[in-house]
Amino acid sequence: MVHVLSSRVLLRPRDPQLSRDFYGDALGLAVYREFGTGPERGTVYFLGGGYLEVSGRSDEPPTETIRLWLQVADCEAAHEELVGHGVHVLRPPLREPWGLIEMWIADPDGHRIVLTEVPADHPLRYRP
């Protein structure tokens, strides 16, 4: 059995500074640590119960098979704030048939990110 002590998602953006601006400024993720120097230095952000590391550089397009899922307290408020930061909103907040409120955005490289709100009456929060 593998005993995992910590984990993080590694992201190799096309433009590291643009991605740092997106994740740090537009999304407002707090910095866990930074390493290296120069334009391709690494930044690791807190991502709820995990981490997101933006470091290095890639000329490859994003894969369609990976998504980031971020739970937020209020999807409508997040939508307003992100639109104010010029974030590309793929789909505004909608209540899904399974009861979650979800909105979709994309980072500067086109990686898809779902922001999810779990309403107070949803079974994930409430058990009769």
GROMACS .gro file of N, CA, C and O in nm, residues 24-92:
model
  276
   24GLY      N    1  -0.280   3.334  -0.911
   24GLY     CA    2  -0.251   3.414  -0.793
   24GLY      C    3  -0.339   3.537  -0.780
   24GLY      O    4  -0.389   3.566  -0.672
   25ASP      N    5  -0.358   3.608  -0.891
   25ASP     CA    6  -0.433   3.734  -0.884
   25ASP      C    7  -0.581   3.715  -0.914
   25ASP      O    8  -0.666   3.754  -0.835
   26ALA      N    9  -0.614   3.656  -1.030
   26ALA     CA   10  -0.754   3.643  -1.068
   26ALA      C   11  -0.829   3.545  -0.978
   26ALA      O   12  -0.936   3.577  -0.928
   27LEU      N   13  -0.771   3.425  -0.956
   27LEU     CA   14  -0.837   3.328  -0.868
   27LEU      C   15  -0.809   3.356  -0.721
   27LEU      O   16  -0.883   3.312  -0.634
   28GLY      N   17  -0.700   3.425  -0.693
   28GLY     CA   18  -0.668   3.460  -0.555
   28GLY      C   19  -0.618   3.344  -0.471
   28GLY      O   20  -0.634   3.344  -0.349
   29LEU      N   21  -0.557   3.243  -0.535
   29LEU     CA   22  -0.503   3.131  -0.458
   29LEU      C   23  -0.383   3.179  -0.376
   29LEU      O   24  -0.299   3.253  -0.426
   30ALA      N   25  -0.376   3.137  -0.252
   30ALA     CA   26  -0.264   3.174  -0.164
   30ALA      C   27  -0.140   3.093  -0.202
   30ALA      O   28  -0.149   2.976  -0.237
   31VAL      N   29  -0.024   3.158  -0.191
   31VAL     CA   30   0.102   3.093  -0.224
   31VAL      C   31   0.149   3.008  -0.107
   31VAL      O   32   0.158   3.056   0.006
   32TYR      N   33   0.180   2.882  -0.135
   32TYR     CA   34   0.237   2.791  -0.036
   32TYR      C   35   0.388   2.808  -0.033
   32TYR      O   36   0.448   2.820   0.073
   33ARG      N   37   0.452   2.808  -0.151
   33ARG     CA   38   0.595   2.830  -0.160
   33ARG      C   39   0.633   2.868  -0.301
   33ARG      O   40   0.557   2.845  -0.394
   34GLU      N   41   0.749   2.928  -0.314
   34GLU     CA   42   0.806   2.962  -0.444
   34GLU      C   43   0.948   2.908  -0.448
   34GLU      O   44   1.014   2.897  -0.345
   35PHE      N   45   0.995   2.876  -0.568
   35PHE     CA   46   1.131   2.826  -0.582
   35PHE      C   47   1.187   2.866  -0.718
   35PHE      O   48   1.113   2.893  -0.811
   36GLY      N   49   1.320   2.870  -0.725
   36GLY     CA   50   1.386   2.908  -0.849
   36GLY      C   51   1.384   3.058  -0.871
   36GLY      O   52   1.334   3.135  -0.788
   37THR      N   53   1.436   3.098  -0.985
   37THR     CA   54   1.440   3.240  -1.021
   37THR      C   55   1.403   3.255  -1.167
   37THR      O   56   1.396   3.159  -1.242
   38GLY      N   57   1.381   3.377  -1.207
   38GLY     CA   58   1.353   3.405  -1.346
   38GLY      C   59   1.210   3.378  -1.386
   38GLY      O   60   1.127   3.341  -1.304
   39PRO      N   61   1.181   3.393  -1.516
   39PRO     CA   62   1.042   3.382  -1.563
   39PRO      C   63   0.982   3.243  -1.550
   39PRO      O   64   0.861   3.229  -1.546
   40GLU      N   65   1.064   3.140  -1.540
   40GLU     CA   66   1.010   3.005  -1.529
   40GLU      C   67   1.020   2.950  -1.388
   40GLU      O   68   1.011   2.829  -1.366
   41ARG      N   69   1.035   3.041  -1.289
   41ARG     CA   70   1.040   2.998  -1.149
   41ARG      C   71   0.910   2.927  -1.112
   41ARG      O   72   0.808   2.944  -1.179
   42GLY      N   73   0.915   2.849  -1.007
   42GLY     CA   74   0.798   2.774  -0.966
   42GLY      C   75   0.721   2.841  -0.854
   42GLY      O   76   0.779   2.903  -0.765
   43THR      N   77   0.591   2.828  -0.859
   43THR     CA   78   0.504   2.878  -0.754
   43THR      C   79   0.406   2.766  -0.721
   43THR      O   80   0.344   2.709  -0.811
   44VAL      N   81   0.395   2.735  -0.592
   44VAL     CA   82   0.301   2.632  -0.547
   44VAL      C   83   0.191   2.703  -0.468
   44VAL      O   84   0.219   2.778  -0.375
   45TYR      N   85   0.067   2.680  -0.510
   45TYR     CA   86  -0.048   2.744  -0.447
   45TYR      C   87  -0.124   2.643  -0.360
   45TYR      O   88  -0.130   2.525  -0.393
   46PHE      N   89  -0.183   2.693  -0.252
   46PHE     CA   90  -0.276   2.611  -0.174
   46PHE      C   91  -0.398   2.587  -0.262
   46PHE      O   92  -0.447   2.677  -0.329
   47LEU      N   93  -0.447   2.465  -0.262
   47LEU     CA   94  -0.563   2.428  -0.342
   47LEU      C   95  -0.658   2.349  -0.254
   47LEU      O   96  -0.678   2.229  -0.273
   48GLY      N   97  -0.712   2.416  -0.153
   48GLY     CA   98  -0.799   2.345  -0.060
   48GLY      C   99  -0.718   2.242   0.016
   48GLY      O  100  -0.625   2.276   0.087
   49GLY      N  101  -0.748   2.114  -0.004
   49GLY     CA  102  -0.676   2.006   0.064
   49GLY      C  103  -0.552   1.961  -0.012
   49GLY      O  104  -0.490   1.863   0.025
   50GLY      N  105  -0.514   2.030  -0.117
   50GLY     CA  106  -0.396   1.992  -0.195
   50GLY      C  107  -0.322   2.115  -0.241
   50GLY      O  108  -0.339   2.225  -0.187
   51TYR      N  109  -0.240   2.097  -0.343
   51TYR     CA  110  -0.158   2.207  -0.394
   51TYR      C  111  -0.161   2.206  -0.546
   51TYR      O  112  -0.179   2.103  -0.609
   52LEU      N  113  -0.137   2.322  -0.605
   52LEU     CA  114  -0.121   2.338  -0.748
   52LEU      C  115   0.015   2.402  -0.773
   52LEU      O  116   0.039   2.513  -0.725
   53GLU      N  117   0.102   2.333  -0.841
   53GLU     CA  118   0.235   2.387  -0.872
   53GLU      C  119   0.237   2.434  -1.017
   53GLU      O  120   0.209   2.358  -1.109
   54VAL      N  121   0.269   2.561  -1.038
   54VAL     CA  122   0.287   2.618  -1.171
   54VAL      C  123   0.436   2.642  -1.186
   54VAL      O  124   0.494   2.726  -1.117
   55SER      N  125   0.500   2.565  -1.275
   55SER     CA  126   0.645   2.578  -1.292
   55SER      C  127   0.684   2.529  -1.430
   55SER      O  128   0.610   2.457  -1.496
   56GLY      N  129   0.803   2.568  -1.473
   56GLY     CA  130   0.851   2.525  -1.603
   56GLY      C  131   0.769   2.585  -1.715
   56GLY      O  132   0.698   2.683  -1.698
   57ARG      N  133   0.781   2.525  -1.830
   57ARG     CA  134   0.713   2.575  -1.949
   57ARG      C  135   0.683   2.458  -2.042
   57ARG      O  136   0.755   2.361  -2.046
   58SER      N  137   0.575   2.470  -2.117
   58SER     CA  138   0.539   2.366  -2.214
   58SER      C  139   0.488   2.432  -2.341
   58SER      O  140   0.420   2.534  -2.337
   59ASP      N  141   0.522   2.373  -2.453
   59ASP     CA  142   0.469   2.418  -2.581
   59ASP      C  143   0.352   2.330  -2.628
   59ASP      O  144   0.296   2.353  -2.733
   60GLU      N  145   0.319   2.231  -2.547
   60GLU     CA  146   0.211   2.138  -2.581
   60GLU      C  147   0.075   2.199  -2.543
   60GLU      O  148   0.065   2.269  -2.443
   61PRO      N  149  -0.029   2.171  -2.620
   61PRO     CA  150  -0.162   2.218  -2.583
   61PRO      C  151  -0.212   2.142  -2.460
   61PRO      O  152  -0.164   2.032  -2.431
   62PRO      N  153  -0.309   2.198  -2.388
   62PRO     CA  154  -0.361   2.128  -2.270
   62PRO      C  155  -0.433   2.001  -2.310
   62PRO      O  156  -0.489   1.991  -2.419
   63THR      N  157  -0.432   1.904  -2.222
   63THR     CA  158  -0.504   1.780  -2.247
   63THR      C  159  -0.651   1.799  -2.212
   63THR      O  160  -0.685   1.873  -2.120
   64GLU      N  161  -0.736   1.732  -2.284
   64GLU     CA  162  -0.880   1.738  -2.258
   64GLU      C  163  -0.921   1.642  -2.146
   64GLU      O  164  -1.035   1.643  -2.103
   65THR      N  165  -0.827   1.560  -2.099
   65THR     CA  166  -0.864   1.456  -2.002
   65THR      C  167  -0.843   1.498  -1.858
   65THR      O  168  -0.876   1.423  -1.767
   66ILE      N  169  -0.790   1.617  -1.834
   66ILE     CA  170  -0.765   1.662  -1.696
   66ILE      C  171  -0.843   1.790  -1.671
   66ILE      O  172  -0.844   1.881  -1.754
   67ARG      N  173  -0.907   1.796  -1.556
   67ARG     CA  174  -0.982   1.915  -1.513
   67ARG      C  175  -0.945   1.944  -1.368
   67ARG      O  176  -0.910   1.853  -1.293
   68LEU      N  177  -0.956   2.069  -1.329
   68LEU     CA  178  -0.944   2.106  -1.188
   68LEU      C  179  -1.084   2.126  -1.133
   68LEU      O  180  -1.168   2.187  -1.199
   69TRP      N  181  -1.108   2.076  -1.012
   69TRP     CA  182  -1.237   2.090  -0.946
   69TRP      C  183  -1.211   2.169  -0.818
   69TRP      O  184  -1.134   2.125  -0.733
   70LEU      N  185  -1.272   2.287  -0.807
   70LEU     CA  186  -1.252   2.373  -0.692
   70LEU      C  187  -1.386   2.402  -0.628
   70LEU      O  188  -1.476   2.455  -0.693
   71GLN      N  189  -1.400   2.370  -0.500
   71GLN     CA  190  -1.522   2.401  -0.428
   71GLN      C  191  -1.512   2.542  -0.372
   71GLN      O  192  -1.411   2.578  -0.311
   72VAL      N  193  -1.615   2.621  -0.395
   72VAL     CA  194  -1.622   2.758  -0.344
   72VAL      C  195  -1.746   2.773  -0.258
   72VAL      O  196  -1.840   2.694  -0.268
   73ALA      N  197  -1.747   2.874  -0.174
   73ALA     CA  198  -1.862   2.897  -0.085
   73ALA      C  199  -1.981   2.954  -0.161
   73ALA      O  200  -2.096   2.926  -0.129
   74ASP      N  201  -1.955   3.037  -0.264
   74ASP     CA  202  -2.062   3.108  -0.334
   74ASP      C  203  -2.023   3.123  -0.482
   74ASP      O  204  -1.938   3.205  -0.515
   75CYS      N  205  -2.087   3.045  -0.568
   75CYS     CA  206  -2.054   3.047  -0.711
   75CYS      C  207  -2.088   3.181  -0.777
   75CYS      O  208  -2.015   3.229  -0.862
   76GLU      N  209  -2.202   3.239  -0.740
   76GLU     CA  210  -2.241   3.368  -0.800
   76GLU      C  211  -2.139   3.476  -0.766
   76GLU      O  212  -2.100   3.554  -0.852
   77ALA      N  213  -2.096   3.482  -0.640
   77ALA     CA  214  -1.997   3.581  -0.600
   77ALA      C  215  -1.864   3.556  -0.671
   77ALA      O  216  -1.798   3.650  -0.717
   78ALA      N  217  -1.825   3.428  -0.683
   78ALA     CA  218  -1.702   3.394  -0.754
   78ALA      C  219  -1.712   3.436  -0.900
   78ALA      O  220  -1.617   3.490  -0.958
   79HIS      N  221  -1.829   3.415  -0.961
   79HIS     CA  222  -1.851   3.453  -1.101
   79HIS      C  223  -1.830   3.603  -1.119
   79HIS      O  224  -1.757   3.646  -1.209
   80GLU      N  225  -1.894   3.683  -1.034
   80GLU     CA  226  -1.880   3.829  -1.045
   80GLU      C  227  -1.735   3.872  -1.030
   80GLU      O  228  -1.686   3.956  -1.105
   81GLU      N  229  -1.667   3.816  -0.932
   81GLU     CA  230  -1.528   3.852  -0.907
   81GLU      C  231  -1.439   3.812  -1.025
   81GLU      O  232  -1.355   3.890  -1.069
   82LEU      N  233  -1.457   3.692  -1.077
   82LEU     CA  234  -1.373   3.644  -1.186
   82LEU      C  235  -1.397   3.721  -1.314
   82LEU      O  236  -1.303   3.753  -1.387
   83VAL      N  237  -1.522   3.754  -1.343
   83VAL     CA  238  -1.553   3.837  -1.461
   83VAL      C  239  -1.484   3.972  -1.447
   83VAL      O  240  -1.427   4.024  -1.542
   84GLY      N  241  -1.484   4.026  -1.325
   84GLY     CA  242  -1.415   4.153  -1.299
   84GLY      C  243  -1.266   4.146  -1.322
   84GLY      O  244  -1.202   4.247  -1.353
   85HIS      N  245  -1.209   4.026  -1.309
   85HIS     CA  246  -1.065   4.006  -1.335
   85HIS      C  247  -1.038   3.966  -1.479
   85HIS      O  248  -0.924   3.936  -1.515
   86GLY      N  249  -1.142   3.962  -1.562
   86GLY     CA  250  -1.125   3.928  -1.702
   86GLY      C  251  -1.105   3.780  -1.731
   86GLY      O  252  -1.055   3.742  -1.837
   87VAL      N  253  -1.145   3.694  -1.636
   87VAL     CA  254  -1.131   3.550  -1.654
   87VAL      C  255  -1.230   3.501  -1.760
   87VAL      O  256  -1.345   3.544  -1.765
   88HIS      N  257  -1.183   3.410  -1.846
   88HIS     CA  258  -1.266   3.352  -1.951
   88HIS      C  259  -1.366   3.253  -1.889
   88HIS      O  260  -1.326   3.146  -1.843
   89VAL      N  261  -1.492   3.292  -1.884
   89VAL     CA  262  -1.597   3.207  -1.829
   89VAL      C  263  -1.656   3.124  -1.943
   89VAL      O  264  -1.709   3.179  -2.040
   90LEU      N  265  -1.645   2.994  -1.931
   90LEU     CA  266  -1.700   2.904  -2.032
   90LEU      C  267  -1.849   2.884  -2.013
   90LEU      O  268  -1.923   2.867  -2.109
   91ARG      N  269  -1.893   2.883  -1.886
   91ARG     CA  270  -2.033   2.866  -1.853
   91ARG      C  271  -2.061   2.929  -1.718
   91ARG      O  272  -1.992   2.899  -1.621
   92PRO      N  273  -2.159   3.018  -1.708
   92PRO     CA  274  -2.190   3.081  -1.579
   92PRO      C  275  -2.250   2.979  -1.481
   92PRO      O  276  -2.284   2.867  -1.521
   0.00000   0.00000   0.00000
